[in-house]
Coordinates of C-alpha atoms and ligand atoms in Angstrom, one line a residue:
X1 CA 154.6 51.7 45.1
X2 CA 156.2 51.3 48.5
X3 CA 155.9 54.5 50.6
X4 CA 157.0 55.9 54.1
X5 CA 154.8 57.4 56.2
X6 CA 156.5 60.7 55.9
X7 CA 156.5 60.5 52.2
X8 CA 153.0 60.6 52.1
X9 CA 152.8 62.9 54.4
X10 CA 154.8 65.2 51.9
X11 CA 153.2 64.4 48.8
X12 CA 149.6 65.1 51.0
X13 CA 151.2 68.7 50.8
X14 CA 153.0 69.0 47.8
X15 CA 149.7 67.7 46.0
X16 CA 147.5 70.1 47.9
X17 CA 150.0 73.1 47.6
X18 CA 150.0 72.6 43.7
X19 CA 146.7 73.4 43.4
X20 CA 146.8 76.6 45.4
X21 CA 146.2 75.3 48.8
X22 CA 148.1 77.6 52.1
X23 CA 149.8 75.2 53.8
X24 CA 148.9 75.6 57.5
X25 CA 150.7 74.1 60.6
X26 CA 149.0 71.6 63.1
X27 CA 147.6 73.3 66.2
X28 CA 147.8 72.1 69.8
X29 CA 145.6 69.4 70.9
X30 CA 144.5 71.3 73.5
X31 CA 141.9 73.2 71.6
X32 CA 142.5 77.3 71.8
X33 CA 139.4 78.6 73.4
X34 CA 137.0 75.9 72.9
X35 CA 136.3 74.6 76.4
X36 CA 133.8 72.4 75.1
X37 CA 136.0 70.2 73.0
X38 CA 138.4 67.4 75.4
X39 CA 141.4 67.6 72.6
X40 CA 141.6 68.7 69.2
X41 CA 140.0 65.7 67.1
X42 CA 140.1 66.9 63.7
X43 CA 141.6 69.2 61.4
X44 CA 139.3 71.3 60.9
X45 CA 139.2 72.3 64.7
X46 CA 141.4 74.8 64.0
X47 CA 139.4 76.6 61.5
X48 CA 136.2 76.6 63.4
X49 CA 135.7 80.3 63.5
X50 CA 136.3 80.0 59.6
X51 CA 133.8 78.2 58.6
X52 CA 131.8 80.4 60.9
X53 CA 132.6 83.2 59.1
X54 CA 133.4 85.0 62.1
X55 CA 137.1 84.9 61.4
X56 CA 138.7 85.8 58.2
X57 CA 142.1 84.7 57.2
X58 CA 144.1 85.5 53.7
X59 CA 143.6 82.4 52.1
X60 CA 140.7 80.3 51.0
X61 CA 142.1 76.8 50.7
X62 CA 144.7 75.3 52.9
X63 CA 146.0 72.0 53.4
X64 CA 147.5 70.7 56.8
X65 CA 148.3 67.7 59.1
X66 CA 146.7 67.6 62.2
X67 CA 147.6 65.7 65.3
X68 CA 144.2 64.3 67.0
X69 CA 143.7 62.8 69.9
X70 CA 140.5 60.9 70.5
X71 CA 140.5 59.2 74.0
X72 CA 137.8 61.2 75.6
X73 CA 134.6 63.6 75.1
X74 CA 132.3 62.9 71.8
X75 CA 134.6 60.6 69.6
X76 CA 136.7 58.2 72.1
X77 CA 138.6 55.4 70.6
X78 CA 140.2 54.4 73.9
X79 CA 138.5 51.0 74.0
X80 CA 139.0 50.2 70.4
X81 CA 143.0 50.3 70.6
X82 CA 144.7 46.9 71.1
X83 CA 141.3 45.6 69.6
X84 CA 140.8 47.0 65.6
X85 CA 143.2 47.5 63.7
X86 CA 142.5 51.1 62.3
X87 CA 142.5 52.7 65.5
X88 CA 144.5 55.5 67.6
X89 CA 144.2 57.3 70.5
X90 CA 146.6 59.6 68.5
X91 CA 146.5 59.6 64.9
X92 CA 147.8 62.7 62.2
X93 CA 144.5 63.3 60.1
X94 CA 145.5 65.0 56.7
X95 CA 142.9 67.5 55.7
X96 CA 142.2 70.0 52.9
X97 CA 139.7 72.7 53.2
X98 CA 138.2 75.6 51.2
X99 CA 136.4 78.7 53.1
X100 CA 133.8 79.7 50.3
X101 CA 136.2 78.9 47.7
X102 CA 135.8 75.1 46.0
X103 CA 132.7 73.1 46.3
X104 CA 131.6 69.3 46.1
X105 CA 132.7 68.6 42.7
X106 CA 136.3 69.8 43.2
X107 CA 136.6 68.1 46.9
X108 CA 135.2 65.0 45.0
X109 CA 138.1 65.5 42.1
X110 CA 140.9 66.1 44.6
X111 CA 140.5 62.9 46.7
X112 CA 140.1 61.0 43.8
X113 CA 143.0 61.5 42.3
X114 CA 145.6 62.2 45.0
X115 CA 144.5 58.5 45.6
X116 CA 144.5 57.4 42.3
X117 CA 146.5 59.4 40.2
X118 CA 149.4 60.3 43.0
X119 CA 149.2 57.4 45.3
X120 CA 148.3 54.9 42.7
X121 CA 145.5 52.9 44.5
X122 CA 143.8 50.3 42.1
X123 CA 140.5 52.0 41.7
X124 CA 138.2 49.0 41.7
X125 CA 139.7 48.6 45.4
X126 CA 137.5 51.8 46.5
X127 CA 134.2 52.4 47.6
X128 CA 132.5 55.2 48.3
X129 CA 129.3 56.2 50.3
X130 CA 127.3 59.9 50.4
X131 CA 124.5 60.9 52.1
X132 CA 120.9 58.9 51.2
X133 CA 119.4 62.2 49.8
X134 CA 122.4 63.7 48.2
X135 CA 122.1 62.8 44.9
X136 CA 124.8 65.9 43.7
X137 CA 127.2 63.8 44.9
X138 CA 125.8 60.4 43.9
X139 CA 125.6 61.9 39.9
X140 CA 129.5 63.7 40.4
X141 CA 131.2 59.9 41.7
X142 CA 129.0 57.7 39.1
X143 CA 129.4 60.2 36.1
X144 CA 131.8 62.8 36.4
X145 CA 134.6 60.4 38.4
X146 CA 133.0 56.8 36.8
X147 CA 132.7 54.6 39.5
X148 CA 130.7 52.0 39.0
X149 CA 127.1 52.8 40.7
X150 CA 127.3 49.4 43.2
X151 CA 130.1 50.8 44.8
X152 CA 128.5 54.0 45.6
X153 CA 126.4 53.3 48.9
X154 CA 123.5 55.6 50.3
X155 CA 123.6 56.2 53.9
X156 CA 121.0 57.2 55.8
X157 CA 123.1 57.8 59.4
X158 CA 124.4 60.6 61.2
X159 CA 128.0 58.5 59.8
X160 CA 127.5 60.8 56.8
X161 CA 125.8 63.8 57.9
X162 CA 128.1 66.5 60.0
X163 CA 127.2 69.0 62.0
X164 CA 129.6 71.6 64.0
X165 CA 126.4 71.8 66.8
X166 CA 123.0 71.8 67.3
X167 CA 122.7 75.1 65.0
X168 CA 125.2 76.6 62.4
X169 CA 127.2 75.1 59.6
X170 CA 126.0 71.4 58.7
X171 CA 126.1 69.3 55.4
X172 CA 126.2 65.9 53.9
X173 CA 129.7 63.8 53.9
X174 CA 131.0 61.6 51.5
X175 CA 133.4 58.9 52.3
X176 CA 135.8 57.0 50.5
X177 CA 136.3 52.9 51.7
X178 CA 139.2 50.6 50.9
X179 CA 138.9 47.1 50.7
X180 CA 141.5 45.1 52.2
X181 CA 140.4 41.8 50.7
X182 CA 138.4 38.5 52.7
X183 CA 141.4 37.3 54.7
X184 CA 140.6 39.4 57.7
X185 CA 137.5 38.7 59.8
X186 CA 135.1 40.6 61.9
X187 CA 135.0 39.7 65.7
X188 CA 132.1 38.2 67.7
X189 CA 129.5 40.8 67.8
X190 CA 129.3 43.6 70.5
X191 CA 132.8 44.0 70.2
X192 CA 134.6 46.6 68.6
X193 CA 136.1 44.5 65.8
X194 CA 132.6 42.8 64.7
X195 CA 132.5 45.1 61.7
X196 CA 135.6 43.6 60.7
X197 CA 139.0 45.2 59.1
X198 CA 138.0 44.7 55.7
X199 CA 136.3 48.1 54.6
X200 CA 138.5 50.4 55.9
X201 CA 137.4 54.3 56.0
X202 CA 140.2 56.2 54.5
X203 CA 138.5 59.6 53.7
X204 CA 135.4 61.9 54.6
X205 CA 134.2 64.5 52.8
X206 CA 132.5 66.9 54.6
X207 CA 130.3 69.2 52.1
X208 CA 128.9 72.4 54.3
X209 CA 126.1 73.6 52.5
X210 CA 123.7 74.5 55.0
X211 CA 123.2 77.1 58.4
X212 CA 120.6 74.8 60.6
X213 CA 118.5 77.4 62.6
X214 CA 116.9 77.7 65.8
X215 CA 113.7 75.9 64.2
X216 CA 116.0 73.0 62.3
X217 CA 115.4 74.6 58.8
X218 CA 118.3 74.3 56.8
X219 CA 118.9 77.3 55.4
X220 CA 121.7 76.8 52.3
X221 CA 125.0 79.0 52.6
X222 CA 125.5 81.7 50.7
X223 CA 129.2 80.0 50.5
X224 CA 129.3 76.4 50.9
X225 CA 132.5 75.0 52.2
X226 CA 134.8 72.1 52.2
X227 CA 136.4 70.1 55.4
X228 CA 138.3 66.6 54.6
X229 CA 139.7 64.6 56.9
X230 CA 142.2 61.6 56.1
X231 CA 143.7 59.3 58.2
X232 CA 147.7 59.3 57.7
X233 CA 148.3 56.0 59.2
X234 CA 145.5 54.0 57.4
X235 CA 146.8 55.4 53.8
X236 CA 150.2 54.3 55.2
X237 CA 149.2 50.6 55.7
X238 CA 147.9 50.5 52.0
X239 CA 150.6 51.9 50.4
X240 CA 152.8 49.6 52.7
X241 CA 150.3 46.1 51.5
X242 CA 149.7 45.3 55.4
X243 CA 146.4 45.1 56.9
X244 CA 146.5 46.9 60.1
X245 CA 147.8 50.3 61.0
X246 CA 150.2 49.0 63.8
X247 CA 152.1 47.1 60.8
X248 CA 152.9 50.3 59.1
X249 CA 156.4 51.2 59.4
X250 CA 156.3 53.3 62.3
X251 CA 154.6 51.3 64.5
X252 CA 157.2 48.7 63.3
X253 CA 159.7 50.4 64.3
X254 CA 158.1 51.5 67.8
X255 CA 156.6 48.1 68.4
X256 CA 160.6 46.7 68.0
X257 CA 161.4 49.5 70.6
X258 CA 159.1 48.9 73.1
X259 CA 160.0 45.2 72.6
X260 CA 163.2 45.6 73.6
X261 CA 162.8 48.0 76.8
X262 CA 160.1 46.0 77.9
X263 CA 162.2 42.7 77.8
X264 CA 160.0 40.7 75.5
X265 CA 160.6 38.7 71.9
X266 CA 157.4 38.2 71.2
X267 CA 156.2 40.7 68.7
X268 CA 153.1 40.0 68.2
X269 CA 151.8 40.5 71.4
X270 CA 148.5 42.7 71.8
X271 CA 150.3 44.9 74.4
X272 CA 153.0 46.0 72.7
X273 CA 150.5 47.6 70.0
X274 CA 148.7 49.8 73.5
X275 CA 152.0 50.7 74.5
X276 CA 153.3 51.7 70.6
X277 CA 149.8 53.5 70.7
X278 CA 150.1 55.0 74.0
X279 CA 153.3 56.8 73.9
X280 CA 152.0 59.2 71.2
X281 CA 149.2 60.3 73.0
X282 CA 151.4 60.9 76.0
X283 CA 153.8 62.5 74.4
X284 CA 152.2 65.0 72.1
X285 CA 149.8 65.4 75.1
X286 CA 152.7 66.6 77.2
X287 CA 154.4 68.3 74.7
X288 CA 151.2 70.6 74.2
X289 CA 151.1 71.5 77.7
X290 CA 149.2 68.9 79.7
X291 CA 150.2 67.6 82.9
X292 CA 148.5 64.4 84.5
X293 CA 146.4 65.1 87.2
X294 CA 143.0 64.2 89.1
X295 CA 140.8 66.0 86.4
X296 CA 139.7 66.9 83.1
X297 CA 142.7 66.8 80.7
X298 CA 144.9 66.0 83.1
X299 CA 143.2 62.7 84.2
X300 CA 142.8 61.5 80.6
X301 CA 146.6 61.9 80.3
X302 CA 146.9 59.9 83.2
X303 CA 144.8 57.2 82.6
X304 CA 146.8 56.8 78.9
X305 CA 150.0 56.3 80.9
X306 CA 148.9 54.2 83.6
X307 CA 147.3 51.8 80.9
X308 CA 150.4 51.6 79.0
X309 CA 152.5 51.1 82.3
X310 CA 150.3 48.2 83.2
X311 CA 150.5 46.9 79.9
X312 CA 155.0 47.0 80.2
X313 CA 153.8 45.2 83.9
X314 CA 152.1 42.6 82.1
X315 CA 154.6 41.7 79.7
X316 CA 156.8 41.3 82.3
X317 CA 158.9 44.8 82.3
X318 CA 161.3 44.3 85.2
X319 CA 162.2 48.2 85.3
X320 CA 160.4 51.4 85.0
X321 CA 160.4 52.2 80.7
X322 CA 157.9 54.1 79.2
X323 CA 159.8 57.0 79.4
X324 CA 162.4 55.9 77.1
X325 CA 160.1 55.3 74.4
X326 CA 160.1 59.4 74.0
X327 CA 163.3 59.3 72.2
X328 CA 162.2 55.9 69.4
X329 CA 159.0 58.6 68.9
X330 CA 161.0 61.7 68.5
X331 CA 163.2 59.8 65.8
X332 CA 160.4 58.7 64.0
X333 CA 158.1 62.3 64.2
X334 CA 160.6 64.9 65.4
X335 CA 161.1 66.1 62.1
X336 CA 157.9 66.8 61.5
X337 CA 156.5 67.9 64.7
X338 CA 159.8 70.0 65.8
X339 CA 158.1 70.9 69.0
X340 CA 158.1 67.1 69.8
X341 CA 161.6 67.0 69.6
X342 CA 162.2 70.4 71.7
X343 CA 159.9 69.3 74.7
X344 CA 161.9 65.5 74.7
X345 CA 163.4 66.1 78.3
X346 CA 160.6 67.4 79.8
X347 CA 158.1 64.5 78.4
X348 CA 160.6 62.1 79.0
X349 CA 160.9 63.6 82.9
X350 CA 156.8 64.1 83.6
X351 CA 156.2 60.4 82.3
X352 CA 159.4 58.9 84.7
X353 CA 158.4 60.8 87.7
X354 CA 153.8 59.4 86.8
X355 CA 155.5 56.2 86.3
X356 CA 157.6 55.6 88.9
X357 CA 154.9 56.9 91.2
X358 CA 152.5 54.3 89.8
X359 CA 154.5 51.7 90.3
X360 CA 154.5 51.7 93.9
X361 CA 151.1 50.4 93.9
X362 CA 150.7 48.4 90.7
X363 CA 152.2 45.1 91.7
X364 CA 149.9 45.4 95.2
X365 CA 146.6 46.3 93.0
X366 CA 147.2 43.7 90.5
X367 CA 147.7 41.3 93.3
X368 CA 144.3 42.2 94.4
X369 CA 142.3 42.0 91.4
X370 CA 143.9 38.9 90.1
X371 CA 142.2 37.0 93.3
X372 CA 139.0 39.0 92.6
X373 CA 139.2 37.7 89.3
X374 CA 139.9 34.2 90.3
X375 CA 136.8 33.7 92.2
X376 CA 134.5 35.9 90.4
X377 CA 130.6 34.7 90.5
X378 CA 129.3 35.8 87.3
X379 CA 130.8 38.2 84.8
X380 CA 131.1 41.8 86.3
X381 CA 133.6 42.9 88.8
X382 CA 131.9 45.1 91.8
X383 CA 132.0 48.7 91.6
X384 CA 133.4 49.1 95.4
X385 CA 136.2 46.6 94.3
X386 CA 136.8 48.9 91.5
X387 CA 136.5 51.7 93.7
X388 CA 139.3 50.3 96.4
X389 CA 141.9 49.7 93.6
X390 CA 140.9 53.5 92.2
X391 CA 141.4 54.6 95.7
X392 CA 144.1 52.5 97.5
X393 CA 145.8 51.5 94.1
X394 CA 145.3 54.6 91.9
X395 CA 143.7 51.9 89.4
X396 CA 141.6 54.3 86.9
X397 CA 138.4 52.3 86.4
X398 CA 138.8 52.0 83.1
X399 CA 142.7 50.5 83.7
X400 CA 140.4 47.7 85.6
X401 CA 138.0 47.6 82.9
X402 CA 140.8 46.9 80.5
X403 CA 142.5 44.3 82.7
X404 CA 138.7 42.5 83.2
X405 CA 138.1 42.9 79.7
X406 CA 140.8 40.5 78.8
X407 CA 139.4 38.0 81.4
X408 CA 136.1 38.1 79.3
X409 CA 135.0 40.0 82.2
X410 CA 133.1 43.6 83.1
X411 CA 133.2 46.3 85.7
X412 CA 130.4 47.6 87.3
X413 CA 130.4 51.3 86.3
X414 CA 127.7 52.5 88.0
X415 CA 128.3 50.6 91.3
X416 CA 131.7 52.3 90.9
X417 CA 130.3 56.4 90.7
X418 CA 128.0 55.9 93.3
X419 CA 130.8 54.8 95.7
X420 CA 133.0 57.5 94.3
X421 CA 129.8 59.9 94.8
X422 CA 129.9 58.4 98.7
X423 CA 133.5 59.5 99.2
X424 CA 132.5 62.8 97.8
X425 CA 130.4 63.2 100.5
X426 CA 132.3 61.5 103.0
X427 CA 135.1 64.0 102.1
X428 CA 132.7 67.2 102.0
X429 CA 131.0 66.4 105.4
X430 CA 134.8 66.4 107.1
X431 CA 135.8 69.9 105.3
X432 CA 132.9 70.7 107.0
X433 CA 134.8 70.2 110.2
X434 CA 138.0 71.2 108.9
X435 CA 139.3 67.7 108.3
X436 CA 140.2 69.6 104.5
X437 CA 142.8 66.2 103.7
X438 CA 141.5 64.8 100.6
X439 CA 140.9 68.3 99.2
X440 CA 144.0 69.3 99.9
X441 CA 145.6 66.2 98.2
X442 CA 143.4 66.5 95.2
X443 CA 144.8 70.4 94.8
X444 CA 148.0 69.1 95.1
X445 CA 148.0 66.6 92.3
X446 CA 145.9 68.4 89.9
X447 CA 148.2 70.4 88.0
X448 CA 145.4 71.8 85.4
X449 CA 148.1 73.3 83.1
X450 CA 146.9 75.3 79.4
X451 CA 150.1 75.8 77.9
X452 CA 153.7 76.8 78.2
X453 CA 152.3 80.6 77.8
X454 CA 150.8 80.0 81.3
X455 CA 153.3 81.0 83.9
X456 CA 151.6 79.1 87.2
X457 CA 151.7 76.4 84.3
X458 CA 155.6 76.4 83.6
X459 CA 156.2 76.7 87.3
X460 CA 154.2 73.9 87.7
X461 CA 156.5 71.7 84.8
X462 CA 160.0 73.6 86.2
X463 CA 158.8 72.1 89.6
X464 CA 158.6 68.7 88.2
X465 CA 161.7 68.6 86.2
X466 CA 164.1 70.0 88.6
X467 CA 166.0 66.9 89.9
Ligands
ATP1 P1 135.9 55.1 62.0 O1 134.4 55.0 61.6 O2 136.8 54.2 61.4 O3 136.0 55.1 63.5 P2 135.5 58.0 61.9 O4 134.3 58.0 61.0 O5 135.3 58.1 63.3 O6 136.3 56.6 61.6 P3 136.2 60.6 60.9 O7 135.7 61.3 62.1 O8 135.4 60.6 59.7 O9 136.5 59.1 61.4 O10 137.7 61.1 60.7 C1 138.3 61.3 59.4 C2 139.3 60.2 59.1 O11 140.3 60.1 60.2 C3 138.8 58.8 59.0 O12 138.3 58.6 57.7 C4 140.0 58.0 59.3 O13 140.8 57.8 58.2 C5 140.8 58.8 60.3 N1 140.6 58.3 61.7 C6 139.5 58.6 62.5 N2 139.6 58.0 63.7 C7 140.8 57.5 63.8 C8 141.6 56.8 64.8 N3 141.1 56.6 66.0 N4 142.8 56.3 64.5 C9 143.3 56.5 63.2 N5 142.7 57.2 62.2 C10 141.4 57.6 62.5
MG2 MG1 135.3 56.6 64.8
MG3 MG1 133.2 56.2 60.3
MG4 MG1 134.0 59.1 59.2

């Protein structure tokens, strides 16, 4: 069975809504009065005061799609993307969830057979792993489902135990593998690819069963509770027989479109895949209210861009483009992300205007590293090298990172804070005598904006926009 991304998306919800679940919108990726999380990474974000019990809502099982961004903080696939083939910087992560209502036997059911039953997946194509000590589950897959007990795996890592913090609601996951066969291999190891792209992760289970206090007891809850996260684009590249996420028809589809205002034919170019990738983060990123700037947020946005933009300068773009990939995205997820399509001007105008800026000092930077790289002795790149093309070029380290990378090279990270720590000081010791400049500029560019709600915020955009 051939099927689109968005059907699967749909049937996700139709499947979920049939057995009583509330379907619940995606929230923002900038996560509503958590500072500690970067973006929203999962979909049960959202429901964090839920599960806490501290927030009640008039359902007790919901099912939703929720855009995650990981590029920053505790889970960060920056690095991997170009690299694996399973991962995002921006991925939709279908979930279901039950506050007190269904437990591990039911969670266990549901997956099974939405893959199975709805989807169709050959069952002796899945594997499954639980929790070393979690035998409940072990006994509900081997003889309530019938998989056969070799492809139930016990694992002993924090992979498959979750926990929301350091006390509160914990429990053991369960996670559902797909294999993808012996014709892809595993790169050299200490990269990102050596565990290969054969066992994909499609599904975890999160079972929370316990309240870990003060002392680390586990105290069980007097309501367990079910979380599931399952990534969208990974089902979609099964049910469309390719092997990689960036094969799936979407990415197809942006990959041609990128292609084509980047000025290249050749579609199989690793670049094209960070810049397909790239433009969702971006965009959703800008279309929930953040702006790129020096910090926080802001400077994760902008690293995202300027890595894509030097990607389009590497495969030869002559003009600026990233911008006009907004409206190839809104054609593919406008429909179901209509805020996507609402904010298309204003993405399209914030990533022109970071672009264009960029590009005064790419070709230079470039220029410079290229010779560094040329007549590098051994393998890492200084970090006051890095540091001039962060502060003459407005090369992110990580931009140069990525660049070195691909030259088998590495930066010095280190070398580079402790030259950025020198300029803090540098810069400190002349406020001190009213020299205020590179304060002032860093105010200037740091547009730390929350939301369309904020008003200083939509000032900020309106300012930006205005021709
Ligand atoms: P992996 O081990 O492959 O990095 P994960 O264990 O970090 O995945 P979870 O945190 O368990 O992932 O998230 C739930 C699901 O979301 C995963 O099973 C996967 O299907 C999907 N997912 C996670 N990270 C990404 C990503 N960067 N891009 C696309 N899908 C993802
Ligand atoms: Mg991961
Ligand atoms: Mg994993
Ligand atoms: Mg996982």
């Amino acid at each position: 069975m051939t099927l689109s991304t968005a059907d699967i998306r749909q049937k996700f919800f139709d499947y979920f809504k049939q057995h009583g679940h509330q379907s619940v919108a995606s929230s923002s990726l900038v996560p509503a009065d958590d500072p500690t999380l970067l973006f929203t990474n999962a979909g049960m974000n959202q429901f964090k005061d839920v599960f806490l019990g501290t927030e009640k809502r008039s359902y007790t099982r919901a099912v939703s799609s929720q855009r995650c961004v990981r590029a920053g903080g505790k889970h960060n696939d920056l690095e991997n993307v170009g690299y694996t083939a399973r991962h995002h910087t921006f991925f939709e992560m279908m979930g279901n969830f039950s506050f007190g209502d269904y437990f591990k036997k039911e969670a266990i059911e549901f997956a099974w057979n939405f893959l199975t039953k709805e989807l169709g997946l050959a069952k002796d194509k899945l594997l499954v792993t639980v929790f070393h000590n979690d035998d409940e589950a072990f006994d509900i897959w081997e003889n309530h489902i019938g998989v056969p007990k070799e492809k139930i795996i016990r694992i002993d890592t924090a992979d498959n135990f979750w926990s929301m913090g350091d006390t509160g609601p914990c429990g053991p996951c369960s996670e559902i593998f797909y294999d993808h066969g012996e014709h892809i291999w595993g790169g050299p190891p200490g990269t990102p690819e050596e565990d290969g792209d054969r066992f994909i992760e499609i599904w975890n289970l999160v079972f929370m069963q316990y309240n870990k206090q003060e002392d680390g007891t586990m105290e069980p809850l007097p309501k367990p509770s079910i979380d599931t996260g399952m990534g969208l684009e990974r089902i979609s590249a099964i049910m469309q027989d390719v092997h990689s996420n960036y094969e799936i028809d979407l990415f197809e589809r942006l990959i041609k479109a990128t292609a084509e205002v980047v000025g290249t034919t050749d579609l199989e170019n690793k670049s094209l895949r960070v810049i397909a990738d790239h433009i969702r983060s971006c965009s959703f990123l800008i279309c929930d209210g953040v702006m790129p700037g020096n910090e926080g947020r802001g400077y994760v946005l902008r690293r995202i861009i300027r890595r894509a933009v030097r990607h389009g300068y590497k495969l030869g773009a002559q003009d600026i483009f990233f911008y006009k990939l907004v409206a190839a995205l809104t054609k593919e997820m406008g429909e179901a992300y209509p805020e996507l399509a609402d904010q298309q001007p204003v993405i399209e105008k914030v990533l022109r205007v970071e672009e264009e800026q960029f590009s005064k000092t790419l070709s230079r930077g470039m220029a410079m590293l290229n010779d560094v790289l040329k007549e590098l002795d051994g393998d890492t790149v200084a970090g006051d090298v890095v540091f001039k093309l962060y502060d003459t070029y407005g090369f992110p380290a990580d931009l140069t990172g990525d660049v070195a990378r691909e030259h088998g090279y590495k930066i010095d990270e280190e070398g580079f804070e402790q030259a950025m720590q020198e300029q803090r000081q540098r810069a400190q010791k002349a406020s001190n005598f009213g020299m205020n400049y590179n304060e002032q500029l860093r105010v200037e560019h740091a547009t730390s904006f929350t939301g369309y709600t904020d008003v200083e915020g939509q000032a900020n955009v309106l300012e930006l926009i205005k021709d």
